[in-house]
Coordinates of C-alpha atoms in Angstrom, one line a residue:
M216 CA 24.6 96.9 54.4
S217 CA 22.2 95.6 57.2
V218 CA 22.2 92.2 58.7
S219 CA 19.0 91.2 57.0
A220 CA 20.3 92.6 53.6
V221 CA 23.5 90.6 54.0
A222 CA 21.5 87.4 54.8
A223 CA 19.1 87.9 51.9
D224 CA 22.0 88.5 49.5
R225 CA 23.5 85.2 50.6
S226 CA 20.4 83.4 50.0
V227 CA 21.6 82.6 46.5
C228 CA 23.8 79.9 48.1
A229 CA 20.6 77.9 48.4
P230 CA 20.1 75.7 45.2
L231 CA 16.3 76.1 45.3
P232 CA 15.0 79.5 46.4
V233 CA 12.1 79.5 48.7
L234 CA 9.5 82.0 49.7
G235 CA 10.3 83.9 52.9
R236 CA 14.1 84.1 52.2
D237 CA 13.9 87.9 52.5
V238 CA 11.5 88.1 55.5
T239 CA 13.0 89.9 58.5
V240 CA 11.9 89.4 62.1
P241 CA 12.3 91.6 65.2
L242 CA 14.8 90.8 67.9
V243 CA 14.1 91.4 71.5
T244 CA 17.5 92.7 72.0
G245 CA 16.9 95.4 69.3
G246 CA 16.9 95.6 65.6
E247 CA 15.9 92.7 63.2
A248 CA 17.4 89.8 61.3
A249 CA 16.5 87.8 58.3
Y250 CA 14.5 84.8 59.6
A251 CA 16.3 81.6 59.5
A252 CA 13.7 78.9 58.9
L253 CA 15.3 75.8 60.3
D254 CA 12.1 73.8 60.9
Y255 CA 11.8 72.1 57.6
A256 CA 10.9 68.8 59.2
A257 CA 7.7 70.3 60.3
S258 CA 6.7 72.2 57.2
A259 CA 9.2 73.2 54.5
P260 CA 8.8 76.7 53.0
A261 CA 7.2 76.8 49.6
L262 CA 9.7 76.8 46.6
Q263 CA 9.6 80.0 44.6
R264 CA 9.0 77.7 41.6
V265 CA 6.0 76.1 43.2
W266 CA 4.6 79.5 44.1
D267 CA 5.1 80.9 40.6
D268 CA 3.5 77.8 39.0
V269 CA 0.4 78.0 41.2
A270 CA 0.2 81.8 40.6
A271 CA 0.2 81.3 36.9
Y272 CA -2.5 78.7 37.0
A273 CA -4.7 80.4 39.5
P274 CA -6.7 82.5 37.0
Y275 CA -7.5 79.3 35.1
Y276 CA -8.7 77.5 38.2
G277 CA -11.9 75.4 37.6
S278 CA -13.8 72.3 38.7
V279 CA -12.0 68.9 38.2
H280 CA -13.9 66.1 36.5
R281 CA -17.1 68.1 36.7
G282 CA -17.5 70.5 33.8
A283 CA -17.5 70.8 30.1
G284 CA -16.1 74.4 30.1
Y285 CA -12.5 75.2 29.1
L286 CA -11.2 76.0 32.6
S287 CA -12.8 72.9 33.9
Q288 CA -11.2 70.8 31.2
L289 CA -7.8 72.6 31.7
S290 CA -8.0 72.0 35.4
T291 CA -8.8 68.3 35.0
D292 CA -5.9 67.9 32.6
L293 CA -3.6 69.7 35.1
F294 CA -4.9 67.5 38.0
E295 CA -4.3 64.2 36.0
N296 CA -1.0 65.3 34.6
S297 CA 0.2 66.1 38.1
R298 CA -0.8 62.5 39.1
K299 CA 1.5 61.2 36.3
T300 CA 4.3 63.6 37.2
I301 CA 4.3 62.3 40.8
A302 CA 4.1 58.7 39.7
D303 CA 7.2 59.3 37.6
F304 CA 9.0 61.0 40.5
L305 CA 8.3 58.0 42.7
G306 CA 9.3 55.4 40.1
C307 CA 5.8 53.8 40.2
R308 CA 5.2 50.6 38.5
A309 CA 2.8 50.4 35.6
D310 CA -0.2 49.2 37.6
D311 CA 0.4 51.3 40.7
Q312 CA -2.2 54.0 41.7
V313 CA -1.4 57.5 42.9
V314 CA -4.2 58.7 45.2
F315 CA -4.3 62.3 46.3
T316 CA -5.0 62.8 50.1
R317 CA -4.5 65.7 52.5
S318 CA -1.2 64.6 54.1
T319 CA 0.9 61.7 55.1
T320 CA -1.4 61.2 58.2
D321 CA -4.4 61.0 55.9
S322 CA -2.7 58.7 53.4
L323 CA -1.8 56.2 56.1
N324 CA -5.2 56.4 57.7
L325 CA -6.6 55.7 54.2
L326 CA -4.5 52.6 53.9
A327 CA -5.5 51.6 57.4
A328 CA -9.2 51.9 56.3
V329 CA -8.7 49.6 53.3
L330 CA -6.9 46.9 55.0
P331 CA -8.4 43.4 54.4
D332 CA -10.1 41.7 57.4
R333 CA -7.8 40.4 60.2
T334 CA -4.7 42.2 58.8
Q335 CA -1.7 42.1 61.2
V336 CA 0.2 45.3 61.3
F337 CA 3.9 45.5 62.3
V338 CA 5.3 48.9 63.2
F339 CA 8.3 50.0 65.0
E340 CA 7.8 52.2 68.2
T341 CA 10.2 54.7 66.7
E342 CA 7.6 55.9 64.1
H343 CA 6.0 59.4 63.8
H344 CA 2.4 59.2 65.3
A345 CA 1.1 59.4 61.6
S346 CA 2.4 55.9 60.9
L347 CA 2.3 54.7 64.6
L348 CA -1.5 55.3 65.4
P349 CA -3.8 54.7 62.5
W350 CA -3.7 50.9 62.6
E351 CA -5.9 50.3 65.7
Q352 CA -8.9 52.1 64.4
R353 CA -10.4 48.9 63.3
A354 CA -11.3 46.2 65.8
D355 CA -10.2 43.3 63.4
T356 CA -6.7 44.6 63.0
A357 CA -4.0 43.3 65.2
V358 CA -0.9 45.6 65.8
T359 CA 2.5 44.4 66.9
Y360 CA 4.7 47.3 68.1
L361 CA 8.4 46.6 67.7
N362 CA 11.0 47.8 70.0
A363 CA 13.5 50.5 69.0
P364 CA 16.5 49.0 67.1
R365 CA 20.0 50.4 67.7
T366 CA 21.4 49.5 64.4
P367 CA 19.9 49.1 60.9
Q368 CA 20.9 45.4 61.0
Q369 CA 19.0 45.0 64.2
A370 CA 15.9 46.6 62.7
V371 CA 15.9 44.0 60.0
A372 CA 16.5 41.2 62.6
I373 CA 13.7 42.5 64.8
L374 CA 11.3 42.5 62.0
E375 CA 12.4 39.1 60.6
Q376 CA 11.8 37.5 64.0
A377 CA 8.4 39.1 64.5
L378 CA 7.3 38.0 61.0
A379 CA 8.6 34.5 61.6
E380 CA 6.6 34.1 64.8
R381 CA 3.3 35.0 63.1
E382 CA 1.2 32.3 61.4
P383 CA 2.0 32.0 57.7
C384 CA 0.3 33.6 54.9
S385 CA 0.9 33.4 51.1
A386 CA 3.5 35.7 49.3
S387 CA 0.7 37.6 47.9
G388 CA -0.5 38.7 51.4
D389 CA -3.5 36.4 51.2
S390 CA -4.4 34.1 54.1
V391 CA -3.7 30.4 53.7
K392 CA -5.8 27.5 54.8
S393 CA -4.7 24.6 57.0
G394 CA -5.5 21.1 56.1
G395 CA -8.9 21.3 57.7
G396 CA -9.8 24.4 55.6
A397 CA -9.7 26.9 58.4
Q398 CA -7.9 30.1 57.8
R399 CA -4.6 30.2 59.8
S400 CA -3.8 33.8 59.3
G401 CA -4.7 36.9 57.7
P402 CA -2.6 39.4 55.6
A403 CA 0.3 41.2 57.0
L404 CA 1.5 44.8 56.7
V405 CA 4.8 46.5 57.8
C406 CA 5.0 50.2 58.2
V407 CA 8.4 51.9 58.3
T408 CA 9.8 55.4 58.0
G409 CA 12.4 56.2 55.4
A410 CA 14.1 58.9 57.5
S411 CA 13.4 59.6 61.1
N412 CA 11.7 63.0 61.8
V413 CA 13.6 63.0 65.2
T414 CA 17.2 62.0 64.3
G415 CA 17.2 62.3 60.5
E416 CA 18.7 58.8 60.2
L417 CA 17.9 56.7 57.2
W418 CA 16.3 53.4 57.6
P419 CA 17.2 50.2 55.7
V420 CA 14.0 50.3 53.6
Q421 CA 15.1 47.9 50.9
E422 CA 16.3 45.3 53.4
L423 CA 13.2 45.7 55.5
A424 CA 11.0 45.3 52.3
A425 CA 12.9 42.1 51.4
A426 CA 12.3 40.7 54.9
A427 CA 8.6 41.6 54.7
H428 CA 8.1 40.0 51.3
A429 CA 10.0 36.9 52.3
H430 CA 7.4 36.3 55.0
G431 CA 4.4 37.1 52.7
A432 CA 3.9 40.6 54.2
R433 CA 3.5 43.9 52.4
I434 CA 5.2 47.1 53.3
V435 CA 4.2 50.8 53.3
L436 CA 7.1 53.5 53.5
D437 CA 6.4 56.7 55.3
A438 CA 8.5 59.0 53.1
A439 CA 7.5 62.2 54.6
Q440 CA 11.0 63.1 55.8
L441 CA 12.7 61.1 53.0
A442 CA 11.1 62.4 49.7
P443 CA 12.3 66.0 50.2
H444 CA 16.0 65.0 50.8
H445 CA 16.6 61.8 48.9
P446 CA 15.2 60.0 45.7
V447 CA 12.4 57.6 46.4
D448 CA 11.9 54.8 43.9
I449 CA 9.0 52.4 44.7
A450 CA 10.2 49.8 42.2
E451 CA 13.9 49.9 43.3
L452 CA 13.0 49.9 47.0
D453 CA 10.4 47.2 46.4
V454 CA 7.9 48.6 48.7
D455 CA 4.2 48.3 48.1
W456 CA 3.1 51.8 49.0
V457 CA 4.6 55.2 49.6
A458 CA 3.0 58.0 51.6
F459 CA 4.2 61.6 51.8
S460 CA 3.0 65.2 52.3
G461 CA 3.3 68.1 50.0
H462 CA 3.9 70.6 52.9
K463 CA 7.2 68.8 53.6
L464 CA 8.2 68.7 50.0
Y465 CA 8.1 72.6 49.5
A466 CA 4.5 72.5 48.4
P467 CA 2.5 73.6 51.4
F468 CA -1.1 73.7 49.9
G469 CA -2.7 70.9 51.9
A470 CA -2.4 67.8 49.8
G471 CA -0.6 64.5 50.2
V472 CA 0.0 61.3 48.3
L473 CA -0.5 57.5 48.8
A474 CA 1.1 55.6 45.9
G475 CA 1.4 51.9 45.2
R476 CA -0.4 48.7 44.8
A477 CA -4.1 49.0 43.6
D478 CA -5.7 45.8 44.7
W479 CA -6.4 46.5 48.3
L480 CA -7.5 50.0 47.4
Q481 CA -9.9 48.6 44.7
D482 CA -11.3 45.9 46.9
A483 CA -12.3 48.2 49.8
E484 CA -15.2 50.5 50.3
P485 CA -14.3 54.1 49.6
Y486 CA -12.5 56.0 52.2
L487 CA -15.1 58.8 51.7
A488 CA -18.5 58.2 50.2
G489 CA -19.7 60.8 47.7
G490 CA -19.4 62.5 44.3
G491 CA -16.3 61.6 42.3
A492 CA -15.9 58.2 44.1
S493 CA -19.1 56.9 42.4
R494 CA -19.6 55.9 38.8
K495 CA -23.3 55.2 39.0
V496 CA -26.0 55.6 41.6
S497 CA -29.5 54.3 41.1
R498 CA -32.7 53.8 43.1
R499 CA -33.8 50.4 44.0
A500 CA -37.4 49.2 44.1
D501 CA -37.2 48.9 47.8
G502 CA -36.4 52.6 48.1
G503 CA -32.7 52.3 48.6
V504 CA -29.8 53.1 46.3
D505 CA -27.2 50.9 44.5
V506 CA -23.9 52.3 43.9
E507 CA -21.2 51.5 41.5
W508 CA -17.8 52.8 42.7
H509 CA -14.8 53.7 40.7
T510 CA -11.9 51.3 40.6
T511 CA -9.4 53.9 39.8
A512 CA -7.7 56.3 42.3
A513 CA -10.9 58.4 42.1
R514 CA -12.5 55.6 44.4
H515 CA -10.8 57.2 47.4
E516 CA -11.0 60.9 46.2
A517 CA -14.6 61.8 46.8
G518 CA -15.5 65.4 46.7
S519 CA -14.0 68.3 44.8
P520 CA -10.2 67.6 44.6
N521 CA -7.5 69.9 45.8
V522 CA -6.2 70.6 42.3
I523 CA -3.8 73.4 43.5
G524 CA -2.4 71.1 46.2
A525 CA -1.9 68.3 43.6
Y526 CA -0.3 70.7 41.2
S527 CA 2.0 72.2 43.8
I528 CA 3.4 68.7 44.6
A529 CA 3.9 68.0 40.9
S530 CA 5.7 71.4 40.6
A531 CA 8.0 70.6 43.5
C532 CA 8.7 67.1 42.2
R533 CA 9.8 68.6 38.9
A534 CA 11.9 71.2 40.6
L535 CA 13.8 68.7 42.8
T536 CA 14.3 66.4 39.7
E537 CA 15.6 69.2 37.5
A538 CA 17.9 70.5 40.2
G539 CA 19.5 67.0 40.5
F540 CA 19.2 65.0 43.6
D541 CA 22.9 64.1 43.6
Q542 CA 23.8 67.7 43.9
L543 CA 21.1 68.5 46.4
V544 CA 22.2 65.5 48.6
A545 CA 25.8 66.4 48.3
R546 CA 25.2 69.9 49.5
E547 CA 22.9 68.9 52.3
Q548 CA 25.5 66.4 53.6
A549 CA 27.9 69.3 53.7
L550 CA 25.5 71.4 55.8
I551 CA 24.8 68.4 58.1
A552 CA 28.5 67.9 58.6
R553 CA 28.9 71.6 59.4
V554 CA 26.1 71.6 62.0
R555 CA 27.2 68.4 63.6
A556 CA 30.8 69.5 63.8
G557 CA 29.7 72.8 65.4
L558 CA 27.5 71.0 68.0
A559 CA 30.3 68.6 68.7
E560 CA 32.5 71.6 69.9
V561 CA 29.9 72.2 72.7
P562 CA 30.3 69.6 75.5
E563 CA 26.9 70.5 77.0
V564 CA 25.1 69.5 73.7
N565 CA 23.9 65.9 73.3
V566 CA 22.8 65.0 69.9
L567 CA 20.2 62.3 69.8
S568 CA 20.7 59.2 67.7
L569 CA 19.5 55.6 67.3
F570 CA 22.2 54.3 65.0
G571 CA 25.3 56.2 66.0
D572 CA 27.3 59.0 64.6
D573 CA 28.2 57.3 61.4
A574 CA 24.7 56.5 60.3
P575 CA 23.6 58.2 57.0
R576 CA 21.0 60.8 57.5
V577 CA 19.1 63.8 56.1
G578 CA 19.1 67.3 57.4
V579 CA 17.1 66.7 60.6
I580 CA 19.2 66.8 63.9
S581 CA 17.7 66.8 67.4
F582 CA 19.6 67.5 70.6
V583 CA 19.3 68.6 74.2
V584 CA 21.6 71.0 76.1
E585 CA 22.7 70.3 79.7
G586 CA 21.3 72.9 82.0
W587 CA 18.6 74.2 79.6
N588 CA 14.9 73.4 79.2
S589 CA 14.6 72.9 75.5
S590 CA 11.6 75.2 75.2
H591 CA 13.7 78.0 76.8
F592 CA 16.6 77.3 74.4
A593 CA 14.4 77.3 71.4
A594 CA 12.7 80.5 72.5
A595 CA 16.0 82.3 72.9
L596 CA 17.1 81.1 69.4
S597 CA 13.9 82.7 68.0
A598 CA 13.8 85.9 70.1
E599 CA 17.5 86.7 70.2
Y600 CA 18.7 85.4 66.9
G601 CA 15.7 85.3 64.5
I602 CA 16.1 81.4 64.3
G603 CA 13.0 79.1 64.0
V604 CA 13.5 75.6 65.2
R605 CA 11.2 73.0 66.8
D606 CA 11.1 71.9 70.5
G607 CA 9.1 69.2 72.1
L608 CA 8.5 65.4 71.3
F609 CA 8.0 65.9 67.6
C610 CA 4.9 63.8 67.5
A611 CA 7.1 60.8 68.1
H612 CA 6.7 60.3 71.9
P613 CA 7.9 56.8 72.3
L614 CA 11.1 57.5 70.2
V615 CA 12.0 60.6 72.1
R616 CA 11.4 58.9 75.3
T617 CA 13.7 56.1 74.4
L618 CA 16.4 58.5 73.2
L619 CA 16.2 60.6 76.4
G620 CA 16.2 57.5 78.5
S621 CA 13.0 58.4 80.3
E622 CA 10.2 56.2 81.7
P623 CA 7.4 55.5 79.3
Q624 CA 4.8 57.3 81.7
E625 CA 6.9 60.4 82.3
P626 CA 5.0 63.5 81.3
G627 CA 5.7 65.3 78.1
E628 CA 3.6 67.1 75.6
C629 CA 4.1 67.3 71.8
G630 CA 5.2 70.8 71.0
A631 CA 4.2 72.3 74.5
P632 CA 6.6 71.4 77.2
E633 CA 5.1 72.2 80.6
A634 CA 8.4 72.9 82.5
A635 CA 9.6 76.4 83.3
P636 CA 12.9 77.7 82.2
G637 CA 15.8 75.9 84.0
E638 CA 13.6 73.0 84.9
R639 CA 14.0 69.6 83.4
S640 CA 11.2 68.5 81.0
L641 CA 10.8 65.7 78.6
N642 CA 11.5 67.6 75.4
A643 CA 14.3 68.2 72.9
I644 CA 15.3 70.8 70.3
R645 CA 15.2 70.0 66.5
V646 CA 16.9 71.8 63.8
S647 CA 16.1 70.8 60.2
F648 CA 16.9 72.2 56.8
G649 CA 17.0 71.4 53.1
A650 CA 17.5 72.7 49.5
G651 CA 16.2 76.1 50.4
T652 CA 18.6 76.8 53.3
P653 CA 21.3 79.3 52.8
D654 CA 24.7 78.6 54.4
E655 CA 24.3 81.8 56.6
H656 CA 21.3 80.3 58.4
V657 CA 23.2 77.1 59.5
D658 CA 26.2 79.2 60.4
R659 CA 24.1 81.6 62.5
F660 CA 22.5 78.7 64.2
V661 CA 25.8 77.1 65.2
R662 CA 27.1 80.5 66.5
A663 CA 24.0 81.0 68.4
V664 CA 24.1 77.7 70.2
K665 CA 27.7 78.2 71.3
E666 CA 26.9 81.8 72.6
L667 CA 23.8 80.8 74.4
V668 CA 25.7 77.9 76.1
A669 CA 28.6 80.0 76.9
D670 CA 27.0 83.3 78.0
G671 CA 23.4 82.3 78.7
A672 CA 20.3 84.2 77.3
R673 CA 20.4 87.9 77.1
W674 CA 16.7 88.3 77.9
N675 CA 14.3 87.0 80.5
Y676 CA 11.7 84.4 79.6
R677 CA 8.5 83.2 81.3
T678 CA 6.1 80.4 80.7
E679 CA 2.8 81.1 78.9
D680 CA 0.3 78.3 78.0
G681 CA 3.1 75.8 78.6
R682 CA 5.7 77.5 76.3
C683 CA 8.6 79.7 77.1
V684 CA 8.2 83.3 75.7
P685 CA 10.1 86.5 76.2
A686 CA 9.1 88.4 79.3
S687 CA 8.1 92.0 78.9
A688 CA 11.1 94.5 79.2

């Protein structure tokens, strides 16, 4: 039996089969291997279940909220039922809204767009750019960037101090007035990740939410890396909003979700103006138009909605729920332990961490290898072993710089390191996996790391457009 056939046969070890599990790729050293997709943190492969559900629906695709025909009505029901499935998956409260977006980035930009005037945002420098960057797009929003904590307890303490130093507002997030009637402060919002896209470490979300609410602030959870690996319950965590992407939740069809409190969403102008967001449009006598906007989630879903993206997320939510998160988490923890134990046997490997070796984490591990440019190492994993990982700064530049002990201005480019093989550059290697990962993939990865460090690459590599690629034979 060939290497690819053996690997494909062992794919049954993964509790949730994914597309691509039987794809083979050529090796520069000759032959081919079953592709080991170990870049789940960037985009997880589609679950076979999701693909099958979408394929079964595709012939019945129709316009949503637009038509009287059977397929339009069916598609509308599918779209709205998907909203309910996702609300159940997230443990939404009765008055929460689930808004469909394009991604986590889009979800957080939507929330940034609807912030009340003079909102102060608190965000740790350790965030992914999707949750680090949207808040300064409006001139009336003040952003406080918090230093990287080194323990979960320190994260809570840093936030507590920052919130205590701001001028007070009410527990509802509304500004309060001083004795003279002047407003002393606007609302406050805390943005925090649930699991780091660099280290995989879990953040103390419930404790941070309690700290935020104690100081009259609201909190949004970036669950892009948490939701695929761990249950997320809005009510239990006591967060105000949750944002995540379908493409990290085994549903790569271009949709995302912002779920949570409705009031700021209802009070703001629509994120996009157009059909679907408006209930009534009429001409005025002066020649202009008057618009009555929806107060439901449709207010921020202008245009023809991505029904396939929404349905694929709902399908993935059902699959994860039915598989049982307890079982999925237990297996993933076993894979994490296997990878970390293997890397620990290689002295040249330095695993990156904020909170230390004992911190709970999901299946995301970043590291650097002494004597190797990370882009060169990742290229060799791909070309010589058929293993796909990520190298770079992972769209979390401040965090990776902190973990690598570099100066803030030291050059480094997300996903495209400039240094040639053998030269130092500001980048790392990230391996990530989940419910669709066979045991063989992580075993091959650990073996490949050990062989590359011990014996070096078996092929020559060159830099092309800022990336290491195999040189011609």
